[in-house]
Coordinates of C-alpha atoms (C1' of nucleotides) in Angstrom, one line a residue:
Chain A
X1 CA -12.1 -15.6 -45.1
X2 CA -15.1 -17.8 -44.7
X3 CA -16.6 -18.3 -48.3
X4 CA -20.0 -15.8 -48.5
X5 CA -22.9 -17.1 -46.7
X6 CA -25.5 -19.0 -49.3
X7 CA -28.4 -16.7 -49.8
X8 CA -30.6 -16.5 -46.8
X9 CA -28.6 -18.9 -44.9
X10 CA -28.7 -17.1 -41.8
X11 CA -32.0 -15.3 -42.4
X12 CA -34.6 -17.2 -44.0
X13 CA -36.4 -14.5 -43.8
X14 CA -34.6 -11.1 -43.8
X15 CA -37.0 -8.7 -44.2
X16 CA -38.8 -10.5 -41.1
X17 CA -35.2 -10.2 -39.1
X18 CA -34.8 -6.8 -39.7
X19 CA -37.7 -5.6 -38.3
X20 CA -37.5 -7.7 -35.0
X21 CA -34.1 -6.6 -35.1
X22 CA -35.5 -3.1 -35.6
X23 CA -37.8 -3.6 -32.4
X24 CA -34.7 -5.2 -30.2
X25 CA -32.9 -1.9 -30.8
X26 CA -36.1 0.4 -30.1
X27 CA -36.2 -1.6 -27.2
X28 CA -32.4 -0.9 -26.2
X29 CA -31.9 2.5 -26.8
X30 CA -35.4 4.0 -27.6
X31 CA -37.0 4.9 -31.2
X32 CA -35.3 8.0 -31.4
X33 CA -31.9 6.2 -32.6
X34 CA -33.4 3.7 -34.4
X35 CA -30.5 3.2 -37.6
X36 CA -30.6 0.8 -40.8
X37 CA -26.6 1.0 -40.3
X38 CA -27.2 -0.8 -36.8
X39 CA -29.7 -3.3 -37.7
X40 CA -27.3 -4.3 -40.3
X41 CA -24.3 -4.4 -38.0
X42 CA -26.6 -6.7 -35.8
X43 CA -27.7 -8.8 -38.4
X44 CA -24.1 -9.3 -39.8
X45 CA -25.2 -7.8 -43.0
X46 CA -24.3 -4.8 -44.6
X47 CA -26.9 -1.7 -44.3
X48 CA -27.3 -1.7 -48.3
X49 CA -29.0 -4.9 -48.1
X50 CA -31.8 -3.6 -46.4
X51 CA -33.3 -1.4 -49.3
X52 CA -33.9 -4.7 -51.4
X53 CA -37.1 -5.2 -48.8
X54 CA -37.6 -1.4 -47.3
X55 CA -37.1 1.4 -50.0
X56 CA -36.0 3.8 -47.2
X57 CA -35.7 4.1 -43.5
X58 CA -39.0 5.8 -42.7
X59 CA -40.9 2.6 -44.8
X60 CA -39.3 0.4 -42.1
X61 CA -40.8 2.5 -39.1
X62 CA -43.8 2.9 -41.1
X63 CA -44.1 -0.9 -41.1
X64 CA -43.1 -1.4 -37.7
X65 CA -45.8 1.5 -36.4
X66 CA -48.6 -0.5 -38.2
X67 CA -47.2 -3.9 -36.8
X68 CA -47.2 -2.0 -33.5
X69 CA -51.2 -1.1 -33.7
X70 CA -52.0 -3.9 -34.8
X71 CA -50.0 -6.3 -32.3
X72 CA -52.5 -4.2 -29.8
X73 CA -55.7 -4.6 -31.6
X74 CA -54.9 -8.3 -31.5
X75 CA -54.4 -8.3 -27.9
X76 CA -57.7 -6.6 -27.2
X77 CA -59.5 -8.8 -29.6
X78 CA -58.1 -11.8 -28.1
X79 CA -58.8 -10.7 -24.5
X80 CA -62.5 -10.9 -24.4
X81 CA -62.7 -13.9 -27.4
X82 CA -63.6 -16.3 -24.6
X83 CA -66.0 -14.3 -22.8
X84 CA -69.5 -14.7 -22.7
X85 CA -71.1 -12.0 -24.9
X86 CA -73.4 -11.1 -21.7
X87 CA -70.5 -10.8 -19.3
X88 CA -70.2 -7.2 -19.5
X89 CA -68.3 -6.5 -16.7
X90 CA -65.5 -9.2 -17.2
X91 CA -65.3 -7.8 -20.9
X92 CA -64.5 -4.4 -19.9
X93 CA -62.1 -5.6 -17.3
X94 CA -60.0 -7.5 -19.5
X95 CA -60.0 -5.1 -22.5
X96 CA -58.1 -2.9 -19.6
X97 CA -56.0 -5.2 -18.2
X98 CA -55.1 -6.5 -21.5
X99 CA -54.4 -2.8 -22.2
X100 CA -51.9 -2.8 -19.6
X101 CA -50.4 -6.0 -20.6
X102 CA -49.4 -5.3 -23.8
X103 CA -48.1 -2.0 -23.0
X104 CA -45.8 -3.7 -20.1
X105 CA -45.0 -6.7 -22.5
X106 CA -44.2 -4.6 -25.1
X107 CA -42.9 -1.3 -24.2
X108 CA -41.4 -0.8 -27.9
X109 CA -44.5 -0.9 -29.1
X110 CA -46.1 1.4 -26.6
X111 CA -43.4 3.9 -27.2
X112 CA -43.2 4.0 -30.9
X113 CA -47.3 4.9 -31.2
X114 CA -47.6 6.6 -28.2
X115 CA -44.1 8.4 -27.0
X116 CA -41.9 11.1 -29.1
X117 CA -42.3 10.7 -32.6
X118 CA -38.8 9.7 -34.5
X119 CA -36.9 12.7 -35.6
X120 CA -37.5 13.4 -39.2
X121 CA -40.3 10.9 -39.7
X122 CA -43.9 12.0 -40.3
X123 CA -46.4 8.8 -40.3
X124 CA -48.3 8.1 -43.3
X125 CA -51.9 9.1 -42.0
X126 CA -53.7 7.0 -44.6
X127 CA -51.8 3.5 -43.4
X128 CA -51.5 4.7 -39.5
X129 CA -55.0 5.8 -38.8
X130 CA -57.0 2.9 -39.7
X131 CA -54.4 0.8 -38.5
X132 CA -55.0 2.9 -35.0
X133 CA -58.8 3.0 -35.3
X134 CA -58.8 -1.0 -35.1
X135 CA -57.5 -0.9 -31.5
X136 CA -60.3 1.1 -29.8
X137 CA -62.9 -1.2 -31.7
X138 CA -63.3 -4.0 -28.6
X139 CA -63.6 -1.8 -26.1
X140 CA -66.5 0.7 -28.2
X141 CA -68.1 -2.6 -28.9
X142 CA -68.7 -4.0 -25.0
X143 CA -69.7 -0.6 -24.6
X144 CA -72.3 -0.4 -27.1
X145 CA -73.4 -3.8 -25.8
X146 CA -73.7 -2.6 -22.1
X147 CA -75.8 0.4 -23.4
X148 CA -78.1 -1.9 -25.9
X149 CA -78.9 -3.7 -22.8
X150 CA -79.6 -0.5 -21.4
X151 CA -77.3 -1.2 -18.7
X152 CA -75.0 2.0 -19.0
X153 CA -75.4 4.5 -16.4
X154 CA -75.5 7.5 -18.4
X155 CA -76.9 9.7 -15.8
X156 CA -73.4 8.9 -14.6
X157 CA -71.9 11.8 -16.9
X158 CA -73.3 14.9 -17.8
X159 CA -76.0 15.2 -20.4
X160 CA -75.0 15.6 -24.2
X161 CA -74.2 18.9 -25.2
X162 CA -73.9 20.2 -28.9
X163 CA -70.7 20.6 -28.8
X164 CA -69.8 17.3 -27.6
X165 CA -72.4 15.9 -30.3
X166 CA -71.1 17.8 -32.8
X167 CA -67.8 16.5 -32.3
X168 CA -68.6 12.8 -32.2
X169 CA -71.0 12.8 -34.9
X170 CA -68.6 12.5 -37.9
X171 CA -66.7 9.8 -35.7
X172 CA -70.3 8.2 -35.3
X173 CA -71.2 8.2 -38.8
X174 CA -67.4 7.4 -40.1
X175 CA -66.9 4.6 -37.0
X176 CA -69.8 2.2 -37.3
X177 CA -72.8 4.0 -35.9
X178 CA -72.1 3.1 -32.0
X179 CA -74.6 5.5 -30.1
X180 CA -72.3 9.0 -29.0
X181 CA -72.8 8.3 -25.8
X182 CA -71.0 4.9 -26.5
X183 CA -68.1 6.9 -28.5
X184 CA -67.9 9.3 -25.2
X185 CA -67.1 7.1 -22.9
X186 CA -65.1 4.7 -24.9
X187 CA -62.8 7.9 -25.0
X188 CA -63.0 8.5 -21.3
X189 CA -62.7 5.1 -20.2
X190 CA -59.4 4.6 -22.8
X191 CA -58.0 8.0 -21.1
X192 CA -58.3 6.9 -18.0
X193 CA -56.6 3.5 -18.2
X194 CA -54.5 4.9 -21.1
X195 CA -53.1 7.5 -18.4
X196 CA -52.2 5.1 -15.6
X197 CA -50.6 2.9 -17.6
X198 CA -48.2 6.0 -19.2
X199 CA -47.4 6.9 -16.0
X200 CA -46.1 3.7 -14.8
X201 CA -44.4 3.1 -17.8
X202 CA -42.8 6.6 -18.2
X203 CA -41.5 5.8 -14.7
X204 CA -43.2 8.9 -13.5
X205 CA -44.7 7.2 -10.5
X206 CA -43.4 7.3 -7.0
X207 CA -40.7 5.2 -6.7
X208 CA -42.6 3.0 -3.5
X209 CA -45.6 2.2 -6.2
X210 CA -43.6 -0.8 -6.6
X211 CA -46.5 -2.9 -8.1
X212 CA -48.3 -0.4 -10.5
X213 CA -50.8 -3.3 -11.5
X214 CA -52.5 -3.0 -7.8
X215 CA -53.6 0.9 -8.5
X216 CA -54.7 -0.6 -11.8
X217 CA -56.5 -3.1 -10.6
X218 CA -58.6 -0.7 -8.2
X219 CA -58.7 1.6 -10.9
X220 CA -60.5 -0.9 -13.1
X221 CA -63.0 -1.7 -10.6
X222 CA -63.7 1.8 -9.7
X223 CA -64.6 2.3 -13.5
X224 CA -66.8 -0.7 -13.7
X225 CA -68.4 0.8 -10.5
X226 CA -68.9 3.8 -12.1
X227 CA -70.5 3.1 -15.1
X228 CA -71.8 -0.2 -14.9
Chain B
X1 CA -15.7 41.6 -42.9
X2 CA -17.8 42.7 -40.2
X3 CA -15.8 43.6 -36.5
X4 CA -16.3 40.8 -33.9
X5 CA -19.2 41.6 -32.2
X6 CA -18.3 43.3 -28.4
X7 CA -18.8 40.3 -25.9
X8 CA -22.0 40.1 -24.7
X9 CA -23.4 42.8 -27.4
X10 CA -25.8 40.0 -29.2
X11 CA -26.7 38.3 -26.0
X12 CA -26.8 39.9 -23.1
X13 CA -27.6 36.5 -21.3
X14 CA -26.2 34.2 -23.3
X15 CA -26.7 31.1 -20.8
X16 CA -30.5 31.4 -21.2
X17 CA -30.2 32.4 -24.6
X18 CA -29.0 29.3 -25.5
X19 CA -31.8 27.6 -23.2
X20 CA -34.2 29.3 -24.7
X21 CA -33.1 28.4 -28.3
X22 CA -32.9 24.9 -27.5
X23 CA -36.7 24.7 -26.2
X24 CA -37.4 26.5 -29.7
X25 CA -35.8 23.6 -31.6
X26 CA -37.6 21.0 -29.2
X27 CA -40.6 22.6 -30.4
X28 CA -39.7 22.5 -33.6
X29 CA -38.4 19.0 -34.1
X30 CA -38.6 17.2 -30.9
X31 CA -36.6 16.7 -28.4
X32 CA -34.5 14.0 -29.4
X33 CA -32.8 16.0 -32.1
X34 CA -31.6 18.4 -29.5
X35 CA -28.2 19.6 -30.8
X36 CA -25.8 21.8 -29.3
X37 CA -24.5 22.8 -33.1
X38 CA -28.0 23.7 -34.1
X39 CA -28.0 26.0 -31.1
X40 CA -24.9 27.4 -31.6
X41 CA -26.0 28.4 -35.2
X42 CA -29.1 29.3 -34.6
X43 CA -27.6 32.0 -32.1
X44 CA -24.7 32.3 -34.4
X45 CA -22.0 31.9 -32.5
X46 CA -19.8 28.8 -32.7
X47 CA -20.6 25.7 -31.0
X48 CA -17.6 25.3 -28.7
X49 CA -18.6 28.9 -26.5
X50 CA -21.6 26.7 -25.3
X51 CA -19.0 24.8 -23.2
X52 CA -18.1 28.1 -21.1
X53 CA -21.6 27.9 -20.0
X54 CA -22.6 24.1 -19.9
X55 CA -20.0 21.5 -19.4
X56 CA -21.5 19.3 -21.8
X57 CA -24.5 18.4 -23.9
X58 CA -26.2 16.6 -21.2
X59 CA -25.8 19.1 -18.5
X60 CA -28.0 21.3 -20.7
X61 CA -30.6 19.0 -21.2
X62 CA -30.5 18.5 -17.2
X63 CA -30.9 22.2 -16.7
X64 CA -34.3 22.3 -19.5
X65 CA -35.6 19.7 -17.2
X66 CA -35.4 21.3 -13.9
X67 CA -36.4 24.2 -15.9
X68 CA -39.1 22.6 -17.1
X69 CA -40.4 20.7 -14.3
X70 CA -40.5 24.3 -12.0
X71 CA -42.2 25.7 -14.5
X72 CA -45.3 22.9 -14.2
X73 CA -44.9 23.3 -9.9
X74 CA -45.2 27.0 -10.3
X75 CA -48.0 27.0 -12.7
X76 CA -50.0 24.6 -10.2
X77 CA -49.2 26.8 -7.4
X78 CA -50.3 30.4 -9.3
X79 CA -53.6 28.1 -10.6
X80 CA -54.9 28.4 -6.5
X81 CA -53.2 31.3 -5.0
X82 CA -56.0 33.9 -5.5
X83 CA -58.7 31.0 -4.4
X84 CA -60.3 30.8 -0.9
X85 CA -58.6 28.4 0.9
X86 CA -62.2 26.6 1.6
X87 CA -63.1 26.5 -2.1
X88 CA -62.1 22.9 -2.5
X89 CA -64.0 22.5 -5.7
X90 CA -62.6 25.6 -7.5
X91 CA -59.4 24.4 -6.3
X92 CA -59.2 21.1 -7.5
X93 CA -60.8 22.1 -10.8
X94 CA -58.2 25.0 -11.3
X95 CA -55.3 22.2 -10.7
X96 CA -56.5 20.3 -13.8
X97 CA -57.6 23.2 -15.9
X98 CA -53.7 24.9 -15.4
X99 CA -52.4 21.4 -16.0
X100 CA -53.8 21.4 -19.0
X101 CA -53.2 24.6 -19.9
X102 CA -49.4 24.3 -19.0
X103 CA -49.2 21.3 -21.6
X104 CA -50.8 22.7 -24.6
X105 CA -48.6 26.1 -23.7
X106 CA -45.9 24.6 -23.1
X107 CA -45.6 21.1 -25.3
X108 CA -41.9 21.2 -24.9
X109 CA -41.4 21.1 -21.7
X110 CA -43.9 18.4 -21.6
X111 CA -42.2 16.3 -24.2
X112 CA -39.0 16.7 -22.2
X113 CA -40.9 15.8 -19.1
X114 CA -43.2 12.9 -20.2
X115 CA -42.1 12.2 -23.7
X116 CA -39.7 9.8 -24.9
X117 CA -36.2 10.3 -23.6
X118 CA -33.5 11.9 -25.1
X119 CA -30.8 9.2 -27.1
X120 CA -27.7 8.4 -25.1
X121 CA -28.9 10.8 -21.7
X122 CA -29.8 9.7 -18.5
X123 CA -31.3 12.1 -16.0
X124 CA -29.8 12.3 -12.8
X125 CA -32.4 11.6 -10.4
X126 CA -30.9 12.9 -7.3
X127 CA -31.7 16.4 -9.1
X128 CA -34.9 15.6 -11.5
X129 CA -36.9 13.7 -8.7
X130 CA -37.0 16.8 -6.0
X131 CA -38.1 19.2 -8.9
X132 CA -40.8 16.5 -10.2
X133 CA -42.2 16.1 -6.7
X134 CA -43.1 19.5 -6.5
X135 CA -45.2 19.7 -9.4
X136 CA -47.8 17.0 -7.4
X137 CA -47.7 19.2 -3.7
X138 CA -50.6 21.4 -4.7
X139 CA -52.8 18.7 -5.7
X140 CA -52.0 16.5 -2.6
X141 CA -52.7 19.6 -0.7
X142 CA -55.6 20.5 -2.0
X143 CA -57.2 17.0 -1.5
X144 CA -55.6 16.7 2.1
X145 CA -57.5 20.1 3.2
X146 CA -60.7 18.5 1.8
X147 CA -60.0 15.2 3.6
X148 CA -59.2 17.1 6.6
X149 CA -62.6 19.0 6.5
X150 CA -64.5 15.7 6.5
X151 CA -65.6 15.9 2.5
X152 CA -63.5 13.5 0.9
X153 CA -65.8 10.8 0.0
X154 CA -63.8 7.9 0.6
X155 CA -66.2 5.4 0.3
X156 CA -66.3 6.1 -3.0
X157 CA -62.8 4.3 -3.6
X158 CA -62.6 0.4 -2.6
X159 CA -61.1 0.4 1.1
X160 CA -57.4 0.4 1.7
X161 CA -55.7 -3.0 1.5
X162 CA -52.5 -3.8 3.3
X163 CA -50.7 -3.9 -0.3
X164 CA -51.7 -0.6 -1.3
X165 CA -50.3 0.7 2.4
X166 CA -47.4 -0.9 2.3
X167 CA -46.9 1.1 -0.9
X168 CA -47.8 4.3 -0.3
X169 CA -46.7 4.9 3.3
X170 CA -42.9 5.3 2.0
X171 CA -44.0 8.1 0.2
X172 CA -46.3 9.2 3.5
X173 CA -43.0 9.7 5.5
X174 CA -41.0 10.8 3.1
X175 CA -43.5 13.1 1.4
X176 CA -44.9 15.3 4.4
X177 CA -47.5 13.4 6.3
X178 CA -50.7 13.5 4.3
X179 CA -53.0 10.8 4.5
X180 CA -52.7 7.6 2.7
X181 CA -56.1 7.8 1.0
X182 CA -55.0 11.8 -0.2
X183 CA -51.8 9.8 -1.4
X184 CA -54.1 8.0 -3.3
X185 CA -56.3 9.8 -4.7
X186 CA -53.9 12.5 -5.7
X187 CA -52.6 9.4 -8.0
X188 CA -55.7 8.6 -9.6
X189 CA -56.7 12.2 -10.2
X190 CA -53.4 13.0 -11.8
X191 CA -53.3 9.7 -13.8
X192 CA -57.2 10.6 -15.3
X193 CA -56.1 14.3 -16.6
X194 CA -52.8 13.5 -17.5
X195 CA -54.2 10.3 -19.5
X196 CA -56.5 12.8 -21.6
X197 CA -54.2 15.5 -21.9
X198 CA -51.5 12.9 -23.0
X199 CA -54.2 11.7 -25.7
X200 CA -54.6 15.1 -27.3
X201 CA -51.4 16.6 -27.5
X202 CA -50.5 13.0 -28.8
X203 CA -52.7 13.7 -31.4
X204 CA -54.5 10.1 -30.7
X205 CA -58.0 11.2 -30.5
X206 CA -60.1 11.0 -33.2
X207 CA -60.0 14.3 -35.8
X208 CA -63.3 15.2 -35.2
X209 CA -62.9 16.0 -31.3
X210 CA -62.0 19.7 -32.6
X211 CA -62.1 21.2 -28.7
X212 CA -60.3 18.5 -26.0
X213 CA -61.0 21.3 -23.7
X214 CA -64.6 20.2 -24.3
X215 CA -63.6 16.9 -23.0
X216 CA -61.5 18.1 -20.8
X217 CA -64.1 20.3 -18.6
X218 CA -66.2 17.3 -18.7
X219 CA -63.9 14.8 -17.2
X220 CA -62.7 17.4 -14.5
X221 CA -66.4 17.7 -13.2
X222 CA -67.1 14.1 -13.4
X223 CA -63.9 13.9 -11.0
X224 CA -65.5 16.4 -9.0
X225 CA -68.7 14.6 -8.5
X226 CA -67.1 11.6 -7.9
X227 CA -65.3 12.5 -4.8
X228 CA -66.4 15.6 -3.9
Chain C
dT1 C1' -27.8 -35.6 -66.0
dG2 C1' -25.0 -32.1 -67.4
dT3 C1' -24.3 -27.0 -69.3
dA4 C1' -25.1 -22.2 -70.3
dC5 C1' -27.4 -18.5 -68.9
dA6 C1' -30.5 -14.8 -66.9
dT7 C1' -31.6 -13.2 -62.0
dC8 C1' -30.9 -11.2 -58.1
dA9 C1' -29.7 -10.9 -53.0
dG10 C1' -25.9 -8.8 -50.6
dT11 C1' -21.1 -6.5 -51.1
dG12 C1' -18.3 -2.7 -50.0
dA13 C1' -16.8 1.4 -51.7
dA14 C1' -17.9 5.9 -51.8
dC15 C1' -21.1 10.2 -51.1
dG16 C1' -22.2 14.3 -48.2
dC17 C1' -23.4 15.8 -43.7
dG18 C1' -24.1 16.8 -38.9
dC19 C1' -22.7 15.5 -34.5
dG20 C1' -20.1 16.3 -29.7
dT21 C1' -15.8 17.8 -28.1
dT22 C1' -10.9 19.3 -27.6
dC23 C1' -7.6 22.7 -27.9
dA24 C1' -4.8 26.6 -28.6
dC25 C1' -5.7 31.2 -30.1
dT26 C1' -7.3 36.2 -30.1
dG27 C1' -9.2 40.0 -29.3
dA28 C1' -12.5 43.2 -26.4
dT29 C1' -13.2 44.3 -21.6
dG30 C1' -12.1 45.6 -17.2
dT31 C1' -9.1 47.2 -13.4
dA32 C1' -4.5 48.5 -11.3
dC33 C1' -1.6 52.5 -11.1
Chain D
dT1 C1' -6.9 60.9 -17.8
dG2 C1' -3.9 57.5 -19.7
dT3 C1' -1.3 53.3 -20.4
dA4 C1' -0.3 48.7 -19.4
dC5 C1' -1.5 44.4 -18.3
dA6 C1' -4.8 40.2 -16.7
dT7 C1' -8.8 38.1 -18.0
dC8 C1' -11.7 35.0 -19.9
dA9 C1' -16.1 34.8 -23.9
dG10 C1' -15.6 33.6 -28.5
dT11 C1' -13.2 32.0 -32.5
dG12 C1' -12.0 28.1 -35.9
dA13 C1' -9.7 24.6 -37.3
dA14 C1' -9.9 19.7 -36.2
dC15 C1' -10.8 14.8 -34.2
dG16 C1' -13.1 10.8 -34.8
dC17 C1' -18.0 9.1 -35.3
dG18 C1' -21.9 7.6 -37.0
dC19 C1' -25.8 8.4 -40.2
dG20 C1' -29.0 7.6 -44.7
dT21 C1' -28.1 6.6 -49.3
dT22 C1' -26.1 5.4 -54.6
dC23 C1' -23.8 2.6 -57.3
dA24 C1' -21.2 -0.7 -59.9
dC25 C1' -20.1 -5.2 -58.5
dT26 C1' -20.1 -10.3 -57.7
dG27 C1' -21.3 -14.8 -57.2
dA28 C1' -24.6 -18.4 -55.6
dT29 C1' -28.9 -19.8 -57.0
dG30 C1' -32.6 -21.6 -60.3
dT31 C1' -33.8 -22.6 -64.5
dA32 C1' -34.0 -23.9 -69.9
dC33 C1' -32.4 -26.6 -72.7

DNA sequence: TGTACATCAGTGAACGCGCGTTCACTGATGTAC
DNA sequence: TGTACATCAGTGAACGCGCGTTCACTGATGTAC
């Protein structure tokens, strides 16, 4: 019988250790299997002690989701912070590659944000929506800079329709006054990058595509050539 | 005490009724919650009777996945069967719209194929890979027809590199002798269509995009204009 | 420096629940005569 | 047309399991004097 460990002896920062362990388990078995008891087991503590830090399982999941969004947003910000403000193609390209790099580096985080939701869990939108919005800001900023400088080839996408404008305007008003064309293109570029990354980490690409980064690299260049 | 119902009285085709109920539950609560006991409950039969038709839960899931892939492939085939063979843009566009339509019509099927895998379930690849391959055939066929007719603007994507060729060749040899450019473009177009659809049904688009079909329609046209 | 005490992080037992799967069974059905 | 019987789809009880959550508790820690 070893003596009860001193408080915090094994886990100097237990709330963080709990989240770290949660991430490990999501990586290993997928988000839907996340369980407080399994986390406690791995930390060799008892399950009820988790309740000292998170009032229930859902609040822990929410904390993980927010962390994941912030991590993505941070990665996007970091990708461009050392590039010249007028290096438009460098910035766009860096954001695309950072998006893929983040996904392959942290597939658990990607899975938690974009994958099938956790059973019986409903995300509180007032917390997750702002966190999600942050992740798109760097991309939108770059496209706005390109457009403001007059280099965005808006003739490469069909002219705005009233229907499209009416869908983009609420976002424009609520989201910082970007031009409508900029918002539109941000969505489209995001979806192209996201589509390829999603197929890659979902293992949907044909088995012979052993280096999806090559496909990705070409598609980024294709986007640059098309719109810049 | 009502008398035991006659065999098959309530469920003339029980194996199918089991799958239908499984789909309903996936739609309602997500794939990870799929449970034999819940299916039995909804059918007002007992859980063990399911074992007369599926040897265990995983085999049922596999059957569902195969059905889902076949349903997608059928939808793709049906989308173009009444269009003239040389109506290239009509065919391409129809395939794209059918892809989205299938997804929004059957989000459970989409979720089972492309979503987070079911906990503790591993798909037998010898069954699912061929089913998956079928779904891409109509798209690849159309692109090949366009290329064979000399209308594919291959100059719009960067020239083949040895690395890319080496990844596409095994697929070419195993998959029916399509041209390498055709396979490449099939992947790229698929990923663009898939990316937008994924964001839509994952509820990741900004809230003000109330009609994602509009975005989708424009993106399909953009693809046509770019490559045809 | 030593002692009394309040705090509160972590424990262990217990709750009710749903799960996949097994097993011996039953009784309606279809068939052979 | 009627009877005996084999079949086998569906039952109900039971198994061992893991889950989230609650609760009264304990005992190491930090603080006040």
